mmCIF file of C-alpha atoms in Angstrom:
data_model
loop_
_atom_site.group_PDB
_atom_site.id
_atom_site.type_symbol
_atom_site.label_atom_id
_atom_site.label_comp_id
_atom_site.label_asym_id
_atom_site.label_seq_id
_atom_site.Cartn_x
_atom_site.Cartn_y
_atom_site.Cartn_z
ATOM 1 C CA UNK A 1 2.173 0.665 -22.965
ATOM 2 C CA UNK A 2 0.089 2.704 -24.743
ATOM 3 C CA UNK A 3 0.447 2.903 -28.914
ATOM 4 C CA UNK A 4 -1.196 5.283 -31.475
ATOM 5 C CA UNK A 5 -3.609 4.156 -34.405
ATOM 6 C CA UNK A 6 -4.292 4.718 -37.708
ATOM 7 C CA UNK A 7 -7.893 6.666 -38.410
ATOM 8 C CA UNK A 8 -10.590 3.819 -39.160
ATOM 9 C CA UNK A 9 -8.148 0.559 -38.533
ATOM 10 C CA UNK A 10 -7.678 -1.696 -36.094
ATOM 11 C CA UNK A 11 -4.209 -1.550 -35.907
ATOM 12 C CA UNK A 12 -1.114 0.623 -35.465
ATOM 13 C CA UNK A 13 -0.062 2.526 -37.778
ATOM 14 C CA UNK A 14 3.530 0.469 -39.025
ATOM 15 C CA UNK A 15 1.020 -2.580 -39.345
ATOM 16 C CA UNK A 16 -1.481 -0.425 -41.649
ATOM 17 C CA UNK A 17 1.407 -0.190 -43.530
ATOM 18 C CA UNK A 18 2.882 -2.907 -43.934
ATOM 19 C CA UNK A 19 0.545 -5.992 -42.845
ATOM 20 C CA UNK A 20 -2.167 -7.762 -44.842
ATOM 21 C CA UNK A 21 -5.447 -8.811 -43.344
ATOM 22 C CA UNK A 22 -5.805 -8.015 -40.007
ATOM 23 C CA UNK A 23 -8.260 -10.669 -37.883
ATOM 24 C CA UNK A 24 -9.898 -9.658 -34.958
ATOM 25 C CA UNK A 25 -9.764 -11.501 -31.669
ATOM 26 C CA UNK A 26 -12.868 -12.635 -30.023
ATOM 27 C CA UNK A 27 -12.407 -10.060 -27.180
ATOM 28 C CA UNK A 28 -11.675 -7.126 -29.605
ATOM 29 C CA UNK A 29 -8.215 -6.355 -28.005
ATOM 30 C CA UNK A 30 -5.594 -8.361 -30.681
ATOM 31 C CA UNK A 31 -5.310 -7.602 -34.372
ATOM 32 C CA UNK A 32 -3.361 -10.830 -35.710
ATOM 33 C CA UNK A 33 -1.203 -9.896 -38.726
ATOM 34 C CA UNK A 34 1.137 -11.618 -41.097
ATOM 35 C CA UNK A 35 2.993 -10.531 -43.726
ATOM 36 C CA UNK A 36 6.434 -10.916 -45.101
ATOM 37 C CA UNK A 37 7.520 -13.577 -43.253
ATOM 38 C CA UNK A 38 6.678 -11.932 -39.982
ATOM 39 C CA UNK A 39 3.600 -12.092 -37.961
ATOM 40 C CA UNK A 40 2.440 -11.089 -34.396
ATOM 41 C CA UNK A 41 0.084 -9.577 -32.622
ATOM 42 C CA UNK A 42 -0.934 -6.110 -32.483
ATOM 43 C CA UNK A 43 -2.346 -4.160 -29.597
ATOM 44 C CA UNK A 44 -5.729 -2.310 -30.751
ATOM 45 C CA UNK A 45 -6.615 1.431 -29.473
ATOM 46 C CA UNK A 46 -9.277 2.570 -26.906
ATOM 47 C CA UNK A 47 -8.433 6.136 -28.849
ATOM 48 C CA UNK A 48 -9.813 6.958 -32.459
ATOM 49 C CA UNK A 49 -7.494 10.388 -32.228
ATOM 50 C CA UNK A 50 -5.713 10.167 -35.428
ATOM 51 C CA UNK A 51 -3.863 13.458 -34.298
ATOM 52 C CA UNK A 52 -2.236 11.834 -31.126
ATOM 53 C CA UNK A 53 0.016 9.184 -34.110
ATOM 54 C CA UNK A 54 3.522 9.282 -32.475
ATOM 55 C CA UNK A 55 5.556 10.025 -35.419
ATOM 56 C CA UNK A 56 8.529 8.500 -36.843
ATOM 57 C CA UNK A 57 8.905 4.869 -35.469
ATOM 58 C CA UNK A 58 6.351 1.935 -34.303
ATOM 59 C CA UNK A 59 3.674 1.868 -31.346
ATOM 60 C CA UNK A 60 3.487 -1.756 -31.607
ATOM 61 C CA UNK A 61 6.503 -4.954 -31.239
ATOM 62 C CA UNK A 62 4.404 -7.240 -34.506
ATOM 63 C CA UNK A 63 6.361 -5.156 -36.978
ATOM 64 C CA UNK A 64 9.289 -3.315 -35.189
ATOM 65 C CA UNK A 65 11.579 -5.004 -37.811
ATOM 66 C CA UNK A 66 9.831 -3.113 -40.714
ATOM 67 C CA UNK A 67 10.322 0.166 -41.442
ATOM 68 C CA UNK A 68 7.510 2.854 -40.942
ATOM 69 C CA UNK A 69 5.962 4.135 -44.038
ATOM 70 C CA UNK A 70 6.123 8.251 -45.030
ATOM 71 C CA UNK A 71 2.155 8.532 -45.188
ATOM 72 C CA UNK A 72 2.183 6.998 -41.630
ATOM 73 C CA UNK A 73 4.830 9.658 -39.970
ATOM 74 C CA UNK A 74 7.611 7.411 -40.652
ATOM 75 C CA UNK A 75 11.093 9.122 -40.818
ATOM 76 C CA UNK A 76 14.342 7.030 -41.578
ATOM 77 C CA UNK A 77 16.581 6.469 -38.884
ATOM 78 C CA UNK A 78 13.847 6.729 -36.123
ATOM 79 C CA UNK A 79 13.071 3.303 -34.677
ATOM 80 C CA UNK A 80 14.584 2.825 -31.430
ATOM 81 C CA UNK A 81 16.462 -0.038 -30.566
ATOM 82 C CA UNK A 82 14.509 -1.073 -27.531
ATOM 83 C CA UNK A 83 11.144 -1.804 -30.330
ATOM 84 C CA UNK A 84 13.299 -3.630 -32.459
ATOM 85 C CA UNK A 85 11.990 -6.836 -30.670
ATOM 86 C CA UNK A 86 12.312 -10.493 -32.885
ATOM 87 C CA UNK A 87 8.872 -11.744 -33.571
ATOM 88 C CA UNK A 88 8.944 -14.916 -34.792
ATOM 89 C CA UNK A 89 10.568 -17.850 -33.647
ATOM 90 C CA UNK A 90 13.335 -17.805 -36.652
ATOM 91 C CA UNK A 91 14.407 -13.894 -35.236
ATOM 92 C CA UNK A 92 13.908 -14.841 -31.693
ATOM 93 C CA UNK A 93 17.097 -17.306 -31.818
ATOM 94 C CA UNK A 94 20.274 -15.457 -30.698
ATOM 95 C CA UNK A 95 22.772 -15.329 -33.222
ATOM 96 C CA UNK A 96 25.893 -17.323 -31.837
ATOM 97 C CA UNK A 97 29.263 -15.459 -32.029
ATOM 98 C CA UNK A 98 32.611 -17.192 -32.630
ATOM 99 C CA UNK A 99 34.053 -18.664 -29.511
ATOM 100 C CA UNK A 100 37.242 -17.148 -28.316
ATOM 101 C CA UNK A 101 39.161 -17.546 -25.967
ATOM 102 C CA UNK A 102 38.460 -15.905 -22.430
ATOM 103 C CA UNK A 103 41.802 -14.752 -20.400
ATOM 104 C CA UNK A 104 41.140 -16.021 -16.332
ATOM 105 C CA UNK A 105 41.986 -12.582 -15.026
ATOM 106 C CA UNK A 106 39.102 -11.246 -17.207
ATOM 107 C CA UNK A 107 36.867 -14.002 -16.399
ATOM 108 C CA UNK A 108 37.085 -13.585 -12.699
ATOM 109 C CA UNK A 109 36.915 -9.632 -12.739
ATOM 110 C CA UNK A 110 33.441 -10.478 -14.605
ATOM 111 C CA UNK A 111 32.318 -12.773 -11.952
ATOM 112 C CA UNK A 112 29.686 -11.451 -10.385
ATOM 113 C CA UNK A 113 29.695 -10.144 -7.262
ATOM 114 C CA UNK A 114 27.170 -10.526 -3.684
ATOM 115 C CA UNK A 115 26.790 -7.165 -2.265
ATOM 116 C CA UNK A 116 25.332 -7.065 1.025
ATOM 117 C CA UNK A 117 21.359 -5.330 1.223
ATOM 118 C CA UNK A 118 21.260 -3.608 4.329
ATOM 119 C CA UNK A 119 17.755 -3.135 5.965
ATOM 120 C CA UNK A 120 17.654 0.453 6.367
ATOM 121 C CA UNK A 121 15.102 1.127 9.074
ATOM 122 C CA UNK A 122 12.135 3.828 8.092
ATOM 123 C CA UNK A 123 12.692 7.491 9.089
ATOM 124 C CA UNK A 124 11.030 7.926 12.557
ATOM 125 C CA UNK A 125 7.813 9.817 12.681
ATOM 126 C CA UNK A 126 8.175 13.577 13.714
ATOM 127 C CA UNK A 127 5.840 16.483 14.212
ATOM 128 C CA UNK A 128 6.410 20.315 14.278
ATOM 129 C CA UNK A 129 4.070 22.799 16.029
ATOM 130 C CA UNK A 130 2.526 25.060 12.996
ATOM 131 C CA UNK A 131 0.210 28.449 13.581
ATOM 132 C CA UNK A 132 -3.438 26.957 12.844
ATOM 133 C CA UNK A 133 -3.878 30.407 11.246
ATOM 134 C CA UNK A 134 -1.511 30.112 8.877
ATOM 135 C CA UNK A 135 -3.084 26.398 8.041
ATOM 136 C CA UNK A 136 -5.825 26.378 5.168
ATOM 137 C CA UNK A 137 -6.395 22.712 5.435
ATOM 138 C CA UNK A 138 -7.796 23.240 8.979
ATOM 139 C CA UNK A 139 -9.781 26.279 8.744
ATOM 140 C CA UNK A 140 -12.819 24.758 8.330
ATOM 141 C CA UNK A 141 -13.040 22.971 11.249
ATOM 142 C CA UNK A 142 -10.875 25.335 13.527
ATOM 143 C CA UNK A 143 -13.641 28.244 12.092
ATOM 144 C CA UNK A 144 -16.179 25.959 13.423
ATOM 145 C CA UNK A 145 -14.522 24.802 16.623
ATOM 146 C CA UNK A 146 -13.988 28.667 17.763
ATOM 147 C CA UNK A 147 -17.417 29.311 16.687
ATOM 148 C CA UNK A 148 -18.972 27.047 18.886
ATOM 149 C CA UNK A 149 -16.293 28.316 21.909
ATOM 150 C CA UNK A 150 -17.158 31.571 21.821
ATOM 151 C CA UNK A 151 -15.920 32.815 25.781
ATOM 152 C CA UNK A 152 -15.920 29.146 26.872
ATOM 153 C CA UNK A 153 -12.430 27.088 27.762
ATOM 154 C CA UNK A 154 -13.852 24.642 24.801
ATOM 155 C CA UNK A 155 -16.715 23.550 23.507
ATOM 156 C CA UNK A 156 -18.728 20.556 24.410
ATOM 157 C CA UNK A 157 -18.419 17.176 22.609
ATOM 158 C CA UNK A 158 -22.365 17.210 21.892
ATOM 159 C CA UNK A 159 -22.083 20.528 20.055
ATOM 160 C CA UNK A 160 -19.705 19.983 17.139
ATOM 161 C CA UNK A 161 -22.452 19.556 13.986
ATOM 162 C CA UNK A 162 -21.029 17.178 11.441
ATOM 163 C CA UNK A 163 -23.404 18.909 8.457
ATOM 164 C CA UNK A 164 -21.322 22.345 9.147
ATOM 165 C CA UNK A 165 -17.836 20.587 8.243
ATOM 166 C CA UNK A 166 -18.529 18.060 5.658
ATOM 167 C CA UNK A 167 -15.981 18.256 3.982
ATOM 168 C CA UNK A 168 -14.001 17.441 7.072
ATOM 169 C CA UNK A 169 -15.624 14.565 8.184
ATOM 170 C CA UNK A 170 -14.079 11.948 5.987
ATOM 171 C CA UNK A 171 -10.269 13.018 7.729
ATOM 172 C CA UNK A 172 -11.868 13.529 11.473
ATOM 173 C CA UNK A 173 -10.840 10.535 14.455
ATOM 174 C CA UNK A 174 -12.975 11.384 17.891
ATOM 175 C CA UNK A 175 -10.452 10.176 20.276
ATOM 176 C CA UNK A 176 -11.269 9.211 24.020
ATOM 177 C CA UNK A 177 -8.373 8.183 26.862
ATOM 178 C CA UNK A 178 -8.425 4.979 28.572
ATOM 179 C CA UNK A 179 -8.839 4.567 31.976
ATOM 180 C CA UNK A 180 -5.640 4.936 32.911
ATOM 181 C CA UNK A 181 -4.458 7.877 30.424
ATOM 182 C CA UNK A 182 -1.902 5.601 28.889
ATOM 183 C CA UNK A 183 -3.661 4.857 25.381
ATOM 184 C CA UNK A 184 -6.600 6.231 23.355
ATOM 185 C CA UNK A 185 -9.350 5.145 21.840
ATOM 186 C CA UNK A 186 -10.879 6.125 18.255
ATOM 187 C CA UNK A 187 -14.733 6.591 19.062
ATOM 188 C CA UNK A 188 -14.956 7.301 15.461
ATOM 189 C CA UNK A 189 -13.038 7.627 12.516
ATOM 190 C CA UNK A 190 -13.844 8.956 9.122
ATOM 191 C CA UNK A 191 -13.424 6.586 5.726
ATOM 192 C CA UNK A 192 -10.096 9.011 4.575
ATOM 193 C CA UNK A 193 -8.383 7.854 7.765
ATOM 194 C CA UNK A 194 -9.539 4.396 7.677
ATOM 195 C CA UNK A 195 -8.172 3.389 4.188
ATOM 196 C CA UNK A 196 -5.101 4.333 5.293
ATOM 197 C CA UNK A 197 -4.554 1.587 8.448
ATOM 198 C CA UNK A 198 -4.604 -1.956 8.221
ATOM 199 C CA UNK A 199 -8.172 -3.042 10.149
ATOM 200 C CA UNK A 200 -10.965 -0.700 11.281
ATOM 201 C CA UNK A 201 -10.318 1.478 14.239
ATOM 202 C CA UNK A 202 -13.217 2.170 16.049
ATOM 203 C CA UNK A 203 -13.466 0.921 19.488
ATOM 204 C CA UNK A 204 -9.663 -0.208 19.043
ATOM 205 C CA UNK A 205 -6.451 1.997 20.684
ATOM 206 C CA UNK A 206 -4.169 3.678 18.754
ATOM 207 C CA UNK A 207 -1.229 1.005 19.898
ATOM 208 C CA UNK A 208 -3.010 -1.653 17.994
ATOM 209 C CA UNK A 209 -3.630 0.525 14.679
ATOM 210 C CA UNK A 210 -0.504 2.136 14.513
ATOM 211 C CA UNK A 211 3.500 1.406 14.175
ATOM 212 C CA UNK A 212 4.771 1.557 17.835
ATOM 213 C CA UNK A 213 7.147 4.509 17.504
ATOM 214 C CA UNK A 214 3.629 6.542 15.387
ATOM 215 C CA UNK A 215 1.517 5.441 17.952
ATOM 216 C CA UNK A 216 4.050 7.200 20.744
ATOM 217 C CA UNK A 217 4.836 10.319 18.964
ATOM 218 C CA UNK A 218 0.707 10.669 18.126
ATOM 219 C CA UNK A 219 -0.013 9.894 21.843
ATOM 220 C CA UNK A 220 2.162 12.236 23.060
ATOM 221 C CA UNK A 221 0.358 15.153 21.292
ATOM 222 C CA UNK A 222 -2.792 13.803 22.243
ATOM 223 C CA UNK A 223 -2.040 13.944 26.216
ATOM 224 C CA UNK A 224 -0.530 17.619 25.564
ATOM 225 C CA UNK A 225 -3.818 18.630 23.657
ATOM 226 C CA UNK A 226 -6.224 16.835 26.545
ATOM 227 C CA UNK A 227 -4.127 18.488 29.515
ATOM 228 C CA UNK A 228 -3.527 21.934 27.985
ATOM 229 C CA UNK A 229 -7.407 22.697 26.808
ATOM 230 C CA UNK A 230 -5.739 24.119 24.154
ATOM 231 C CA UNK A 231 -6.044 23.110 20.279
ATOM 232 C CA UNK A 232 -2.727 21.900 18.780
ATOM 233 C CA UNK A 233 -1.697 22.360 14.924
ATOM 234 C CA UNK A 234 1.100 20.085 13.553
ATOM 235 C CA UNK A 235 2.738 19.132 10.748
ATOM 236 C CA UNK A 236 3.585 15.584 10.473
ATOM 237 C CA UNK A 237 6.056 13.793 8.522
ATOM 238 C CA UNK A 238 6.976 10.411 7.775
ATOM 239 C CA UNK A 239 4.213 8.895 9.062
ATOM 240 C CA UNK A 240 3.112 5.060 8.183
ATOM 241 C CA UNK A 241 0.028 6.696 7.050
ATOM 242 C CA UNK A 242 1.565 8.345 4.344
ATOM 243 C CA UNK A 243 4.999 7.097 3.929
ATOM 244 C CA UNK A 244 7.177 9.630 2.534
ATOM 245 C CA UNK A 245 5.402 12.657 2.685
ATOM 246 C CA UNK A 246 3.907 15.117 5.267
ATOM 247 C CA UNK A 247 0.674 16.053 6.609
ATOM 248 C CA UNK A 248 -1.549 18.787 8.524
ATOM 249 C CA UNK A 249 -2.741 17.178 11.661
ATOM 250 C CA UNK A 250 -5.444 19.403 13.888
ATOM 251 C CA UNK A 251 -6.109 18.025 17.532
ATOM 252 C CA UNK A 252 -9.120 20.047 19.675
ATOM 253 C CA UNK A 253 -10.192 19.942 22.930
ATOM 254 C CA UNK A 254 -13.644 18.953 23.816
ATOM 255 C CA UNK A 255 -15.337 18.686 27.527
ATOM 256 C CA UNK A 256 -18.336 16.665 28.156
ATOM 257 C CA UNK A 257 -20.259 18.933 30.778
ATOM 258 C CA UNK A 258 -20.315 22.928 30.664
ATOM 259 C CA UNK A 259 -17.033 24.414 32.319
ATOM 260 C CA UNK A 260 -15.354 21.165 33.097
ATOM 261 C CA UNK A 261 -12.014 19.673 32.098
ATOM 262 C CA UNK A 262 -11.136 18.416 28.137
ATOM 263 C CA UNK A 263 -12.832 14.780 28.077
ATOM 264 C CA UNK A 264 -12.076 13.883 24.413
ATOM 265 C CA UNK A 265 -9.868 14.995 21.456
ATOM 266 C CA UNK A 266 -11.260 15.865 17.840
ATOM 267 C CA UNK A 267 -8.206 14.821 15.589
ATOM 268 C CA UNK A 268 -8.113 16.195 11.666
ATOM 269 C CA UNK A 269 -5.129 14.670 10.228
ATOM 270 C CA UNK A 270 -5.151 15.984 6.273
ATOM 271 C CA UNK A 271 -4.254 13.021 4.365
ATOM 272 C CA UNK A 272 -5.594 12.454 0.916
ATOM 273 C CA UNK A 273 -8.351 10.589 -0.302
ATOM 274 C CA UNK A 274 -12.505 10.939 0.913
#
């Protein structure tokens, strides 16, 4: 909760008011104050912005029983309810109403009742084919990719220069196939991509860093992008990376010797964070 100060005190602006010496804690962060048969414990400012006052009720629960002085922004009629908390032990006790009488229909209908929590399963993870040109998240990297094509299929793996796409490298995964084309494997991964999974995933396969049904859907593009040669833009949502929300994912095709097939995918999946 944050709570607006007085200029040159120590304490809110309702216990400027109304309290009478205000002792410091040892750690600088409580002013104690008692006064009028009510005491408590103030909450001191970080800010010295005398402008920022919230004006016309308390910043503070010590003296939310008192009523805010003129000088200090205080208007009548002003304090809400929810600050009107009991300080002391006296105006902490509830104040017990006459017993009456409680009919059994009414006491049943206020019985409260187990509702049933059902465990709605997660969205699954989807992804839609975007035009990379349209895509400013990616141009960096696509810029550099088709720079480094020029009349070639694809580039070579040895060829992409980390210095020319720094900002990309925190969000890039080099991603190899296994033996047997069923699963990939992160050769690298940038820090973005690693704070969002559980352990870190180099030398590991995607199936044991991602959510099975993720792991499918991203290994599906991944095969398309390594068979077709051809880069792949996507937009990704509801991924356990970033629950909730979508993403610009960039796959490209690298080959390891001059004119041969795509060996190795270089994934850019925009997610926040660097």
């Amino acid at each position: 909760m944050s709570h607006a100060f007085a200029k040159d005190s120590r304490a809110c602006a309702a216990c400027v008011s109304w309290g009478g010496e205000r002792a410091l804690s040892e750690d600088n962060t409580l002013v104690h104050v008692a006064r009028h048969g009510v005491e408590g414990e103030c909450r001191t400012a970080s800010s010295q912005d005398y402008r920022r006052v919230t004006k016309g009720y308390h910043t503070c629960t010590a003296w939310a029983p008192l009523p805010m002085l003129k000088k200090h922004g205080g208007r009548i009629g002003r304090t809400p309810a929810d600050l009107h908390l009991p300080v002391t032990a006296a105006a902490s006790r509830p104040i017990q109403p006459a017993s009456q009488p409680v009919p059994a229909a009414a006491a049943f209908a206020a019985a409260p009742v187990a509702v049933a929590v059902l465990d709605v399963p997660p969205p699954p993870c989807r992804a839609d084919p975007i035009d990379v040109e349209q895509s400013p998240q990616v141009s960096v990297l696509y810029t550099h990719w088709l720079r480094l094509k020029r009349k070639r299929r694809m580039p070579l793996a040895v060829e992409i220069d980390t210095s020319q796409v720094r900002e990309s490298v925190p969000r890039i995964a080099l991603m190899e196939p296994t033996a047997d084309g069923a699963d990939f494997v992160y050769k690298s991964c940038g820090r973005a991509l690693q704070r969002r999974l559980a352990e870190r995933p180099t030398t590991r396969r995607v199936t044991e860093c991602h959510p099975e049904q993720a792991a499918q859907r991203w290994l599906s593009d991944l095969r398309l992008c390594l068979e077709s040669g051809e880069p792949r833009c996507l937009l990704v949502r509801d991924d356990p990376m970033l629950p909730g929300a979508k993403f610009v994912e960039l796959l490209l095709p690298l080959a390891d010797v001059e004119g041969g097939p795509a060996t190795r995918v270089l994934a850019y999946r925009h997610v926040p964070g660097g």
